[in-house]
XYZ file of C-alpha atoms in Angstrom:
193
model
C -162.475 -151.491 61.266
C -161.124 -148.727 58.900
C -161.837 -149.949 55.344
C -159.137 -149.085 52.620
C -159.197 -148.781 49.110
C -158.615 -152.522 47.598
C -156.352 -153.263 44.846
C -157.029 -155.887 41.993
C -154.527 -158.237 40.936
C -154.402 -156.652 37.697
C -155.292 -153.160 36.234
C -158.116 -152.605 34.836
C -157.009 -150.561 32.056
C -159.416 -147.306 30.639
C -161.585 -147.702 33.719
C -164.322 -145.302 31.030
C -164.976 -149.078 29.444
C -164.169 -151.461 32.616
C -166.346 -152.699 35.278
C -164.979 -154.174 38.598
C -166.865 -156.401 41.128
C -164.937 -158.724 43.743
C -165.857 -160.851 47.023
C -163.681 -161.860 49.947
C -163.808 -164.562 52.311
C -166.994 -166.283 50.325
C -168.171 -169.161 51.907
C -167.497 -171.608 49.230
C -164.674 -173.887 47.976
C -161.404 -172.303 46.820
C -160.635 -175.313 44.576
C -164.264 -175.662 42.874
C -164.565 -171.730 42.371
C -161.271 -171.543 40.514
C -162.239 -174.378 38.401
C -165.826 -172.602 37.369
C -164.082 -169.481 36.911
C -161.416 -170.634 34.569
C -163.855 -172.164 32.793
C -165.813 -168.306 32.836
C -162.597 -166.223 31.435
C -163.262 -164.345 28.041
C -166.207 -165.366 27.908
C -169.303 -162.346 26.881
C -171.214 -161.713 30.353
C -175.194 -163.170 28.912
C -173.093 -166.397 27.757
C -171.242 -166.663 30.867
C -174.476 -166.102 33.464
C -176.355 -168.420 31.139
C -173.852 -171.076 31.325
C -173.699 -171.177 35.662
C -177.120 -171.381 35.184
C -176.958 -174.544 32.981
C -174.699 -175.726 35.043
C -176.643 -175.661 37.825
C -179.563 -177.343 35.854
C -177.221 -179.899 35.096
C -177.975 -179.068 31.667
C -173.797 -178.313 31.321
C -170.718 -179.117 33.616
C -167.767 -176.932 34.657
C -164.475 -179.240 33.292
C -161.857 -179.633 36.550
C -158.206 -179.080 34.918
C -156.183 -178.793 38.040
C -158.167 -179.813 41.145
C -159.332 -183.039 39.603
C -158.139 -185.550 42.302
C -161.265 -188.023 43.083
C -163.472 -186.115 40.440
C -165.276 -188.243 38.435
C -165.585 -189.276 34.675
C -168.783 -187.773 33.082
C -170.176 -187.881 28.973
C -170.692 -184.362 29.109
C -166.934 -183.479 29.888
C -166.351 -184.581 25.973
C -167.345 -181.090 25.053
C -164.337 -179.623 26.738
C -161.789 -182.263 25.393
C -161.267 -183.243 28.957
C -162.212 -186.307 31.608
C -163.310 -184.821 34.574
C -166.354 -182.594 35.468
C -168.339 -181.503 38.271
C -171.568 -179.312 38.842
C -170.445 -177.527 41.818
C -174.132 -175.262 42.333
C -172.715 -173.383 45.302
C -170.024 -171.961 43.181
C -172.024 -170.875 40.226
C -174.314 -169.354 42.378
C -171.946 -167.113 44.079
C -170.099 -166.297 40.833
C -173.757 -165.351 39.092
C -174.198 -162.914 41.864
C -170.977 -161.221 42.091
C -171.340 -160.990 37.664
C -174.701 -159.335 38.743
C -173.152 -156.796 40.870
C -170.146 -155.861 38.169
C -173.234 -155.765 35.634
C -175.193 -153.288 37.579
C -171.823 -151.364 37.880
C -171.438 -151.264 34.129
C -175.015 -149.871 33.656
C -173.907 -147.402 36.390
C -171.301 -146.546 34.117
C -173.467 -146.492 31.171
C -171.838 -149.165 29.140
C -173.097 -151.589 26.426
C -174.033 -154.691 28.150
C -173.842 -157.067 25.346
C -170.797 -156.116 24.417
C -169.193 -156.238 27.739
C -166.835 -159.709 27.881
C -164.863 -161.078 31.118
C -161.564 -159.508 30.791
C -160.161 -160.796 34.251
C -161.166 -163.379 36.803
C -159.154 -164.400 39.616
C -159.756 -166.798 42.625
C -157.590 -166.480 45.690
C -157.464 -168.843 49.135
C -158.937 -166.737 51.739
C -157.765 -167.483 55.729
C -159.060 -171.159 56.549
C -162.180 -170.868 59.764
C -161.476 -173.480 61.900
C -164.121 -176.166 63.494
C -163.314 -179.793 65.012
C -164.561 -182.635 64.720
C -165.380 -185.671 67.123
C -162.961 -188.664 66.601
C -162.815 -192.180 68.420
C -161.307 -192.923 71.512
C -161.821 -189.114 72.599
C -159.751 -187.356 69.920
C -160.717 -184.610 68.018
C -159.633 -183.793 64.127
C -159.590 -180.369 62.586
C -162.426 -179.657 60.132
C -161.743 -176.609 58.321
C -163.063 -174.459 55.650
C -161.439 -173.640 52.493
C -162.951 -169.851 51.498
C -161.757 -167.625 48.659
C -161.551 -164.530 47.351
C -162.454 -163.949 43.817
C -162.561 -160.521 41.718
C -163.236 -159.965 38.266
C -163.134 -157.290 35.602
C -165.673 -156.637 32.630
C -164.702 -155.054 29.354
C -166.470 -154.033 26.782
C -165.130 -154.831 23.282
C -164.195 -152.542 20.764
C -166.875 -152.062 16.921
C -164.473 -153.148 14.646
C -164.830 -151.280 11.374
C -163.504 -152.375 8.381
C -161.276 -150.056 6.802
C -161.737 -150.298 2.663
C -158.403 -151.041 1.127
C -157.777 -149.285 -2.425
C -156.306 -150.680 -5.404
C -153.309 -148.896 -7.411
C -155.828 -147.130 -9.353
C -157.179 -145.460 -6.483
C -160.478 -147.110 -6.378
C -161.799 -149.071 -3.092
C -162.312 -152.592 -3.224
C -166.142 -153.778 -1.789
C -164.754 -157.141 -0.418
C -161.511 -158.801 0.265
C -161.485 -162.286 -1.175
C -158.782 -165.320 0.313
C -156.460 -166.797 -2.499
C -158.175 -170.032 -0.877
C -161.272 -168.873 -1.933
C -160.447 -168.048 -5.404
C -159.036 -171.714 -6.376
C -161.882 -173.302 -5.061
C -164.209 -170.468 -6.932
C -161.560 -171.545 -10.509
C -162.233 -175.360 -9.315
C -165.633 -175.014 -9.649
C -166.437 -173.021 -12.737
C -163.980 -175.709 -14.339
C -165.995 -178.191 -13.093
C -169.092 -176.616 -14.757
C -167.783 -176.023 -17.771
């Protein structure tokens, strides 16, 4: 089979500040993996790996928001303002391995690991694999697996440097204070007098 260059659903942007990883035809349930991936979106890389390890240890849970038919209600779901949560161990293990693969790709590009976050993560259905199960009265029913394709892009967060503002006199302000904070300080000073 000839290997061709694969395309991602989203452009990575600047290749010097991004790292990619993907898995095709993974033997893990599509629905569980999709919900797990949604929970990881926009998280920092280190936080995402720690979160998934906590889910495997049942210290944290994955909120199910789309594929929640028959999913039980748990106390851990209050944290996510939903009712349905689960602990999809196999999906978490596959996603941890993908995140670690993307992390090593980032290290090869000499990116700062502490500033990486998950900019894009997507789970697609893969072709189902057929098996059979034997039923009563000599019948046979399909027994299909629902594998998935997963792709993710890590991006390096930009360093934010605040620019000092200049007054009308030309001097720069040391610190900007909001109107609300100034009002609170005025009320506090009036109460003390």
